[in-house]
Amino acid sequence: MSYPFDDLTNLFGQMKKVAVFTNEGSGALNAHSFVKPPEAKFFFFLLQGAGGGGGGGFTGATAVRRPGGGGGGGGAVLKVFLPAFLVPERMTVQGGIAGVGGAAGSPGAAGTAGGSATILSLEQSVFLTANGGGGGGAAGAAAAGSAGAAGSVSAFSRSHERGGFASGLTGGAGGAGAAASTTTAGAAGAAVVNYAGHGGGGGGGATTGNANANGGNGASQIATLLPTPSAVATSDGSNGATVFVPHLFASSGAGGSGNAAGTGGNGGKGGIGCGGGGGAGGITGGNGGNGGPGLVLIAWG
């Protein structure tokens, strides 16, 4: 999916045109062609890797320890400002596929990693890329799902550094699932000092004494703009969200909460670039939430 915007003169100062590309709403990798406008003097690129899916929670009978799955990691972000002569004439833009949440089971399944946001040159060599977050670990009979790894920043060709500026930031790690040996909740997803790329919350669990542990909260950098997605007792974790105001802001999914007497909560879905929440343990475990898709923004003036 792509979103062209025209005449957003206040978005990046002198930037006159902006185009945004994502894989939102699609399970297949979409590749978009972008031709360098002849009038462009300089470019700003923002690449946000996709979030990892949360791990699935453990399914087990009453009086059995039922841990939660780990939250998915957030994708890395890369911001690059370049003069037009350092930008390829033709590019292929890929937003990055969202990580898929793992299914519940005995044990649960791990979530899949988020895809990288990438720009390829005409020769199909990598021009710029930001990696996606890792998938949350699966819940086993004796161990909670591990936290999804944070997405890492990939360096771009050093030849571009002669006349441009670049900065990158790793994503936030997902929260570990609840071990279910006590009622300690799953860990919250890690927030990063960025508008997106936060880790998903870990899934809750159920103890051998049939007590419930809640999931971990998701993460949001600016809670007044996007409230922090929260875990709800014996229920699904709250979904993350995405807004443009005009910058990109997104939040990660919260972990599902444990349910010793029924179905554990599903992990919440992540907003763009953010991890999904881990699924919770229960008589029937909860599934991990999907991560958010990646994004590429290109602005020029």
mmCIF file of C-alpha atoms in Angstrom:
data_model
loop_
_atom_site.group_PDB
_atom_site.id
_atom_site.type_symbol
_atom_site.label_atom_id
_atom_site.label_comp_id
_atom_site.label_asym_id
_atom_site.label_seq_id
_atom_site.Cartn_x
_atom_site.Cartn_y
_atom_site.Cartn_z
ATOM 1 C CA MET A 1 0.000 0.000 0.000
ATOM 2 C CA SER A 2 1.348 3.489 -0.797
ATOM 3 C CA TYR A 3 0.190 6.935 0.266
ATOM 4 C CA PRO A 4 1.341 9.905 -1.878
ATOM 5 C CA PHE A 5 1.035 13.336 -0.293
ATOM 6 C CA ASP A 6 1.436 16.631 -2.193
ATOM 7 C CA ASP A 7 2.461 20.115 -1.103
ATOM 8 C CA LEU A 8 3.105 19.297 2.556
ATOM 9 C CA THR A 9 5.383 22.344 2.802
ATOM 10 C CA ASN A 10 5.356 22.364 6.604
ATOM 11 C CA LEU A 11 6.217 18.692 7.089
ATOM 12 C CA PHE A 12 9.993 18.934 6.776
ATOM 13 C CA GLY A 13 10.646 22.619 6.215
ATOM 14 C CA GLN A 14 11.766 22.862 2.607
ATOM 15 C CA MET A 15 10.376 19.442 1.639
ATOM 16 C CA LYS A 16 7.670 19.934 -0.984
ATOM 17 C CA LYS A 17 6.610 16.349 -1.703
ATOM 18 C CA VAL A 18 6.238 13.257 0.451
ATOM 19 C CA ALA A 19 5.479 9.623 -0.416
ATOM 20 C CA VAL A 20 4.855 6.885 2.167
ATOM 21 C CA PHE A 21 4.961 3.137 1.461
ATOM 22 C CA THR A 22 3.917 0.332 3.813
ATOM 23 C CA ASN A 23 2.852 -3.286 3.754
ATOM 24 C CA GLU A 24 -0.195 -2.546 5.907
ATOM 25 C CA GLY A 25 -3.113 -4.862 5.213
ATOM 26 C CA SER A 26 -1.049 -7.288 3.140
ATOM 27 C CA GLY A 27 0.657 -10.542 4.096
ATOM 28 C CA ALA A 28 2.838 -10.471 0.969
ATOM 29 C CA LEU A 29 5.814 -8.205 0.374
ATOM 30 C CA ASN A 30 4.831 -5.293 -1.854
ATOM 31 C CA ALA A 31 7.520 -3.717 -4.014
ATOM 32 C CA HIS A 32 6.969 -0.172 -5.281
ATOM 33 C CA SER A 33 8.941 1.632 -7.980
ATOM 34 C CA PHE A 34 10.166 5.163 -7.281
ATOM 35 C CA VAL A 35 11.800 7.391 -9.887
ATOM 36 C CA LYS A 36 13.846 10.341 -8.661
ATOM 37 C CA PRO A 37 11.993 13.538 -9.571
ATOM 38 C CA PRO A 38 14.216 15.689 -11.825
ATOM 39 C CA GLU A 39 13.455 18.874 -9.877
ATOM 40 C CA ALA A 40 14.586 17.445 -6.518
ATOM 41 C CA LYS A 41 17.621 19.052 -4.848
ATOM 42 C CA PHE A 42 17.691 16.998 -1.649
ATOM 43 C CA PHE A 43 15.948 14.027 -0.011
ATOM 44 C CA PHE A 44 14.922 12.849 3.422
ATOM 45 C CA PHE A 45 14.433 9.098 3.936
ATOM 46 C CA LEU A 46 12.788 7.462 6.937
ATOM 47 C CA LEU A 47 12.790 3.671 7.105
ATOM 48 C CA GLN A 48 10.952 1.835 9.888
ATOM 49 C CA GLY A 49 11.439 -1.939 10.125
ATOM 50 C CA ALA A 50 8.397 -4.102 10.829
ATOM 51 C CA GLY A 51 7.548 -5.395 14.307
ATOM 52 C CA GLY A 52 7.878 -9.041 15.318
ATOM 53 C CA GLY A 53 4.906 -11.209 16.217
ATOM 54 C CA GLY A 54 4.265 -12.262 19.809
ATOM 55 C CA GLY A 55 4.785 -15.851 20.944
ATOM 56 C CA GLY A 56 1.873 -18.198 21.619
ATOM 57 C CA GLY A 57 0.767 -19.028 25.166
ATOM 58 C CA PHE A 58 0.738 -22.468 26.766
ATOM 59 C CA THR A 59 -2.351 -24.703 26.699
ATOM 60 C CA GLY A 60 -2.774 -26.952 29.754
ATOM 61 C CA ALA A 61 -5.256 -28.429 32.218
ATOM 62 C CA THR A 62 -6.069 -26.908 35.604
ATOM 63 C CA ALA A 63 -3.396 -27.223 38.302
ATOM 64 C CA VAL A 64 -0.704 -27.194 35.576
ATOM 65 C CA ARG A 65 1.737 -24.344 35.119
ATOM 66 C CA ARG A 66 0.778 -22.409 31.968
ATOM 67 C CA PRO A 67 3.285 -19.678 31.024
ATOM 68 C CA GLY A 68 2.803 -16.849 28.545
ATOM 69 C CA GLY A 69 4.517 -16.136 25.244
ATOM 70 C CA GLY A 70 7.075 -13.381 24.753
ATOM 71 C CA GLY A 71 6.266 -10.059 23.139
ATOM 72 C CA GLY A 72 7.601 -9.295 19.654
ATOM 73 C CA GLY A 73 10.510 -6.906 19.210
ATOM 74 C CA GLY A 74 10.167 -3.507 17.582
ATOM 75 C CA GLY A 75 11.802 -2.685 14.259
ATOM 76 C CA ALA A 76 14.770 -0.357 13.857
ATOM 77 C CA VAL A 77 14.477 3.125 12.373
ATOM 78 C CA LEU A 78 16.888 4.814 9.966
ATOM 79 C CA LYS A 79 16.762 8.513 9.031
ATOM 80 C CA VAL A 80 18.925 9.818 6.198
ATOM 81 C CA PHE A 81 19.263 13.273 4.593
ATOM 82 C CA LEU A 82 21.042 13.326 1.221
ATOM 83 C CA PRO A 83 21.632 15.710 -1.677
ATOM 84 C CA ALA A 84 19.924 14.530 -4.836
ATOM 85 C CA PHE A 85 23.144 13.650 -6.685
ATOM 86 C CA LEU A 86 23.792 10.851 -4.163
ATOM 87 C CA VAL A 87 20.352 9.297 -4.670
ATOM 88 C CA PRO A 88 19.815 6.588 -7.325
ATOM 89 C CA GLU A 89 17.744 7.521 -10.370
ATOM 90 C CA ARG A 90 15.399 4.539 -9.940
ATOM 91 C CA MET A 91 14.605 2.670 -6.727
ATOM 92 C CA THR A 92 12.507 -0.241 -5.520
ATOM 93 C CA VAL A 93 10.850 0.419 -2.162
ATOM 94 C CA GLN A 94 9.755 -2.364 0.218
ATOM 95 C CA GLY A 95 7.956 -1.512 3.444
ATOM 96 C CA GLY A 96 8.614 -4.782 5.299
ATOM 97 C CA ILE A 97 6.157 -7.544 6.215
ATOM 98 C CA ALA A 98 4.696 -7.614 9.720
ATOM 99 C CA GLY A 99 5.732 -10.506 11.940
ATOM 100 C CA VAL A 100 3.004 -13.079 12.567
ATOM 101 C CA GLY A 101 1.955 -14.024 16.089
ATOM 102 C CA GLY A 102 2.561 -17.620 17.162
ATOM 103 C CA ALA A 103 -0.313 -20.006 17.818
ATOM 104 C CA ALA A 104 -1.076 -21.275 21.313
ATOM 105 C CA GLY A 105 -0.326 -24.912 22.098
ATOM 106 C CA SER A 106 1.579 -27.384 24.271
ATOM 107 C CA PRO A 107 4.039 -25.817 23.699
ATOM 108 C CA GLY A 108 3.051 -22.638 21.919
ATOM 109 C CA ALA A 109 4.671 -21.482 18.706
ATOM 110 C CA ALA A 110 7.142 -18.620 18.452
ATOM 111 C CA GLY A 111 6.195 -15.462 16.588
ATOM 112 C CA THR A 112 7.950 -14.677 13.329
ATOM 113 C CA ALA A 113 10.354 -11.787 12.856
ATOM 114 C CA GLY A 114 9.281 -8.570 11.200
ATOM 115 C CA GLY A 115 10.631 -7.804 7.740
ATOM 116 C CA SER A 116 13.162 -5.124 6.896
ATOM 117 C CA ALA A 117 12.187 -1.789 5.383
ATOM 118 C CA THR A 118 14.443 -1.535 2.360
ATOM 119 C CA ILE A 119 15.238 0.673 -0.621
ATOM 120 C CA LEU A 120 17.037 -1.017 -3.514
ATOM 121 C CA SER A 121 18.841 0.725 -6.355
ATOM 122 C CA LEU A 122 18.128 -0.028 -10.010
ATOM 123 C CA GLU A 123 20.763 -2.770 -9.891
ATOM 124 C CA GLN A 124 18.825 -4.312 -6.954
ATOM 125 C CA SER A 125 21.673 -3.617 -4.549
ATOM 126 C CA VAL A 126 20.676 -2.381 -1.088
ATOM 127 C CA PHE A 127 20.675 1.407 -0.854
ATOM 128 C CA LEU A 128 19.121 1.805 2.617
ATOM 129 C CA THR A 129 17.603 -0.655 5.093
ATOM 130 C CA ALA A 130 16.254 -0.887 8.649
ATOM 131 C CA ASN A 131 15.776 -4.375 10.079
ATOM 132 C CA GLY A 132 12.591 -5.718 11.617
ATOM 133 C CA GLY A 133 12.137 -6.869 15.213
ATOM 134 C CA GLY A 134 12.479 -10.479 16.326
ATOM 135 C CA GLY A 135 9.539 -12.750 17.046
ATOM 136 C CA GLY A 136 8.512 -13.410 20.641
ATOM 137 C CA GLY A 137 9.470 -16.766 22.098
ATOM 138 C CA ALA A 138 6.966 -19.583 22.591
ATOM 139 C CA ALA A 139 5.661 -20.590 26.015
ATOM 140 C CA GLY A 140 6.669 -24.089 27.139
ATOM 141 C CA ALA A 141 5.519 -26.296 29.980
ATOM 142 C CA ALA A 142 8.224 -25.039 32.333
ATOM 143 C CA ALA A 143 9.380 -21.751 30.841
ATOM 144 C CA ALA A 144 7.836 -18.536 29.642
ATOM 145 C CA GLY A 145 8.384 -17.280 26.139
ATOM 146 C CA SER A 146 11.511 -15.181 25.744
ATOM 147 C CA ALA A 147 11.425 -11.559 24.690
ATOM 148 C CA GLY A 148 11.552 -10.771 20.987
ATOM 149 C CA ALA A 149 14.870 -9.177 20.016
ATOM 150 C CA ALA A 150 15.039 -5.539 19.028
ATOM 151 C CA GLY A 151 15.540 -4.799 15.352
ATOM 152 C CA SER A 152 19.042 -3.552 14.453
ATOM 153 C CA VAL A 153 20.086 -0.714 12.182
ATOM 154 C CA SER A 154 21.924 -1.733 9.021
ATOM 155 C CA ALA A 155 24.641 0.576 7.761
ATOM 156 C CA PHE A 156 24.215 2.007 4.300
ATOM 157 C CA SER A 157 26.968 2.422 1.732
ATOM 158 C CA ARG A 158 29.667 4.701 3.134
ATOM 159 C CA SER A 159 29.893 6.486 -0.213
ATOM 160 C CA HIS A 160 26.658 8.250 0.761
ATOM 161 C CA GLU A 161 28.249 9.777 3.847
ATOM 162 C CA ARG A 162 30.332 12.279 1.849
ATOM 163 C CA GLY A 163 27.497 14.746 1.522
ATOM 164 C CA GLY A 164 24.668 13.547 3.746
ATOM 165 C CA PHE A 165 23.594 12.912 7.309
ATOM 166 C CA ALA A 166 22.239 9.714 8.852
ATOM 167 C CA SER A 167 21.035 8.499 12.222
ATOM 168 C CA GLY A 168 19.674 5.151 13.291
ATOM 169 C CA LEU A 169 18.100 3.631 16.354
ATOM 170 C CA THR A 170 17.489 0.017 17.306
ATOM 171 C CA GLY A 171 13.944 -1.024 18.121
ATOM 172 C CA GLY A 172 12.643 -1.876 21.575
ATOM 173 C CA ALA A 173 12.821 -5.450 22.847
ATOM 174 C CA GLY A 174 9.616 -7.313 23.568
ATOM 175 C CA GLY A 175 8.644 -8.222 27.103
ATOM 176 C CA ALA A 176 9.218 -11.755 28.407
ATOM 177 C CA GLY A 177 6.115 -13.815 29.122
ATOM 178 C CA ALA A 178 4.913 -14.600 32.634
ATOM 179 C CA ALA A 179 6.644 -17.680 34.064
ATOM 180 C CA ALA A 180 3.431 -18.636 35.911
ATOM 181 C CA SER A 181 5.333 -19.874 38.946
ATOM 182 C CA THR A 182 3.825 -16.829 40.690
ATOM 183 C CA THR A 183 1.255 -14.228 39.703
ATOM 184 C CA THR A 184 3.955 -11.845 38.478
ATOM 185 C CA ALA A 185 2.745 -10.298 35.239
ATOM 186 C CA GLY A 186 4.459 -10.577 31.897
ATOM 187 C CA ALA A 187 7.059 -7.901 31.271
ATOM 188 C CA ALA A 188 6.077 -4.681 29.541
ATOM 189 C CA GLY A 189 7.415 -3.996 26.082
ATOM 190 C CA ALA A 190 10.403 -1.672 25.879
ATOM 191 C CA ALA A 191 9.780 1.854 24.619
ATOM 192 C CA VAL A 192 12.412 3.582 22.495
ATOM 193 C CA VAL A 193 13.175 7.271 22.137
ATOM 194 C CA ASN A 194 11.494 7.358 18.791
ATOM 195 C CA TYR A 195 8.009 7.661 17.350
ATOM 196 C CA ALA A 196 7.660 3.932 16.605
ATOM 197 C CA GLY A 197 9.579 0.655 16.959
ATOM 198 C CA HIS A 198 8.451 -0.264 20.486
ATOM 199 C CA GLY A 199 8.446 -3.841 21.821
ATOM 200 C CA GLY A 200 5.246 -5.772 22.584
ATOM 201 C CA GLY A 201 4.231 -6.835 26.092
ATOM 202 C CA GLY A 202 4.761 -10.382 27.329
ATOM 203 C CA GLY A 203 1.813 -12.725 27.763
ATOM 204 C CA GLY A 204 0.385 -13.585 31.186
ATOM 205 C CA GLY A 205 -0.016 -17.062 32.621
ATOM 206 C CA ALA A 206 -1.771 -19.335 35.100
ATOM 207 C CA THR A 207 -0.151 -21.018 38.114
ATOM 208 C CA THR A 208 -0.483 -24.560 39.443
ATOM 209 C CA GLY A 209 -2.719 -23.064 42.115
ATOM 210 C CA ASN A 210 -4.973 -21.725 39.341
ATOM 211 C CA ALA A 211 -4.140 -18.089 40.013
ATOM 212 C CA ASN A 212 -3.865 -15.737 37.064
ATOM 213 C CA ALA A 213 -0.977 -13.521 35.968
ATOM 214 C CA ASN A 214 -1.729 -10.550 33.753
ATOM 215 C CA GLY A 215 0.082 -9.736 30.547
ATOM 216 C CA GLY A 216 2.578 -6.904 30.196
ATOM 217 C CA ASN A 217 1.604 -3.534 28.822
ATOM 218 C CA GLY A 218 2.600 -2.383 25.374
ATOM 219 C CA ALA A 219 4.612 0.796 24.886
ATOM 220 C CA SER A 220 4.088 4.304 23.539
ATOM 221 C CA GLN A 221 6.567 7.166 23.622
ATOM 222 C CA ILE A 222 3.966 9.921 24.014
ATOM 223 C CA ALA A 223 1.074 8.571 26.056
ATOM 224 C CA THR A 224 -0.907 11.812 25.739
ATOM 225 C CA LEU A 225 -1.023 11.287 21.982
ATOM 226 C CA LEU A 226 -1.292 7.489 21.884
ATOM 227 C CA PRO A 227 -2.284 5.907 25.226
ATOM 228 C CA THR A 228 -0.108 3.007 26.323
ATOM 229 C CA PRO A 229 -1.855 -0.257 25.315
ATOM 230 C CA SER A 230 -2.724 -2.091 28.508
ATOM 231 C CA ALA A 231 -3.229 -5.672 29.636
ATOM 232 C CA VAL A 232 -6.705 -6.546 30.908
ATOM 233 C CA ALA A 233 -7.319 -9.314 33.462
ATOM 234 C CA THR A 234 -8.299 -12.661 31.827
ATOM 235 C CA SER A 235 -8.722 -10.893 28.477
ATOM 236 C CA ASP A 236 -6.942 -10.065 25.231
ATOM 237 C CA GLY A 237 -4.189 -7.464 25.305
ATOM 238 C CA SER A 238 -4.992 -4.052 23.845
ATOM 239 C CA ASN A 239 -3.919 -3.378 20.277
ATOM 240 C CA GLY A 240 -1.339 -0.784 19.363
ATOM 241 C CA ALA A 241 -2.224 2.090 17.040
ATOM 242 C CA THR A 242 -0.691 4.375 14.404
ATOM 243 C CA VAL A 243 -1.226 8.067 13.646
ATOM 244 C CA PHE A 244 0.359 10.725 11.417
ATOM 245 C CA VAL A 245 0.288 14.208 12.989
ATOM 246 C CA PRO A 246 2.181 14.760 10.630
ATOM 247 C CA HIS A 247 5.046 12.640 11.971
ATOM 248 C CA LEU A 248 4.633 8.900 12.433
ATOM 249 C CA PHE A 249 3.646 7.785 15.937
ATOM 250 C CA ALA A 250 2.829 4.183 16.838
ATOM 251 C CA SER A 251 2.367 1.956 19.892
ATOM 252 C CA SER A 252 2.957 -1.756 20.505
ATOM 253 C CA GLY A 253 0.520 -4.502 21.462
ATOM 254 C CA ALA A 254 -0.037 -5.529 25.076
ATOM 255 C CA GLY A 255 0.264 -9.126 26.225
ATOM 256 C CA GLY A 256 -2.839 -11.233 26.764
ATOM 257 C CA SER A 257 -3.669 -12.081 30.382
ATOM 258 C CA GLY A 258 -3.759 -15.571 31.863
ATOM 259 C CA ASN A 259 -6.999 -17.446 32.501
ATOM 260 C CA ALA A 260 -6.690 -20.512 34.727
ATOM 261 C CA ALA A 261 -10.344 -21.431 34.194
ATOM 262 C CA GLY A 262 -10.709 -20.774 30.478
ATOM 263 C CA THR A 263 -9.051 -19.313 27.409
ATOM 264 C CA GLY A 264 -5.981 -17.135 27.864
ATOM 265 C CA GLY A 265 -5.985 -13.722 26.253
ATOM 266 C CA ASN A 266 -4.555 -13.158 22.799
ATOM 267 C CA GLY A 267 -1.712 -10.695 22.409
ATOM 268 C CA GLY A 268 -2.558 -7.280 20.995
ATOM 269 C CA LYS A 269 -1.467 -6.250 17.505
ATOM 270 C CA GLY A 270 1.361 -3.780 17.099
ATOM 271 C CA GLY A 271 1.140 -0.433 15.314
ATOM 272 C CA ILE A 272 3.509 0.319 12.430
ATOM 273 C CA GLY A 273 6.998 -0.933 13.276
ATOM 274 C CA CYS A 274 5.973 -2.171 16.738
ATOM 275 C CA GLY A 275 5.890 -5.662 18.240
ATOM 276 C CA GLY A 276 2.790 -7.722 18.931
ATOM 277 C CA GLY A 277 1.908 -8.853 22.448
ATOM 278 C CA GLY A 278 2.512 -12.375 23.680
ATOM 279 C CA GLY A 279 -0.357 -14.819 24.074
ATOM 280 C CA ALA A 280 -1.355 -15.946 27.567
ATOM 281 C CA GLY A 281 -1.508 -19.346 29.193
ATOM 282 C CA GLY A 282 -4.827 -21.001 29.991
ATOM 283 C CA ILE A 283 -6.851 -24.188 29.627
ATOM 284 C CA THR A 284 -6.706 -22.992 26.040
ATOM 285 C CA GLY A 285 -3.781 -20.673 25.491
ATOM 286 C CA GLY A 286 -3.971 -17.341 23.720
ATOM 287 C CA ASN A 287 -2.318 -16.623 20.386
ATOM 288 C CA GLY A 288 0.444 -14.071 19.985
ATOM 289 C CA GLY A 289 -0.463 -10.759 18.371
ATOM 290 C CA ASN A 290 0.854 -9.778 14.954
ATOM 291 C CA GLY A 291 3.535 -7.132 14.747
ATOM 292 C CA GLY A 292 3.014 -3.915 12.839
ATOM 293 C CA PRO A 293 4.172 -3.588 9.209
ATOM 294 C CA GLY A 294 7.244 -1.628 8.184
ATOM 295 C CA LEU A 295 7.246 1.754 6.488
ATOM 296 C CA VAL A 296 9.355 3.824 4.112
ATOM 297 C CA LEU A 297 8.882 7.601 3.828
ATOM 298 C CA ILE A 298 10.582 9.590 1.077
ATOM 299 C CA ALA A 299 10.422 13.406 1.112
ATOM 300 C CA TRP A 300 12.131 15.753 -1.314
ATOM 301 C CA GLY A 301 12.478 19.403 -2.098
#
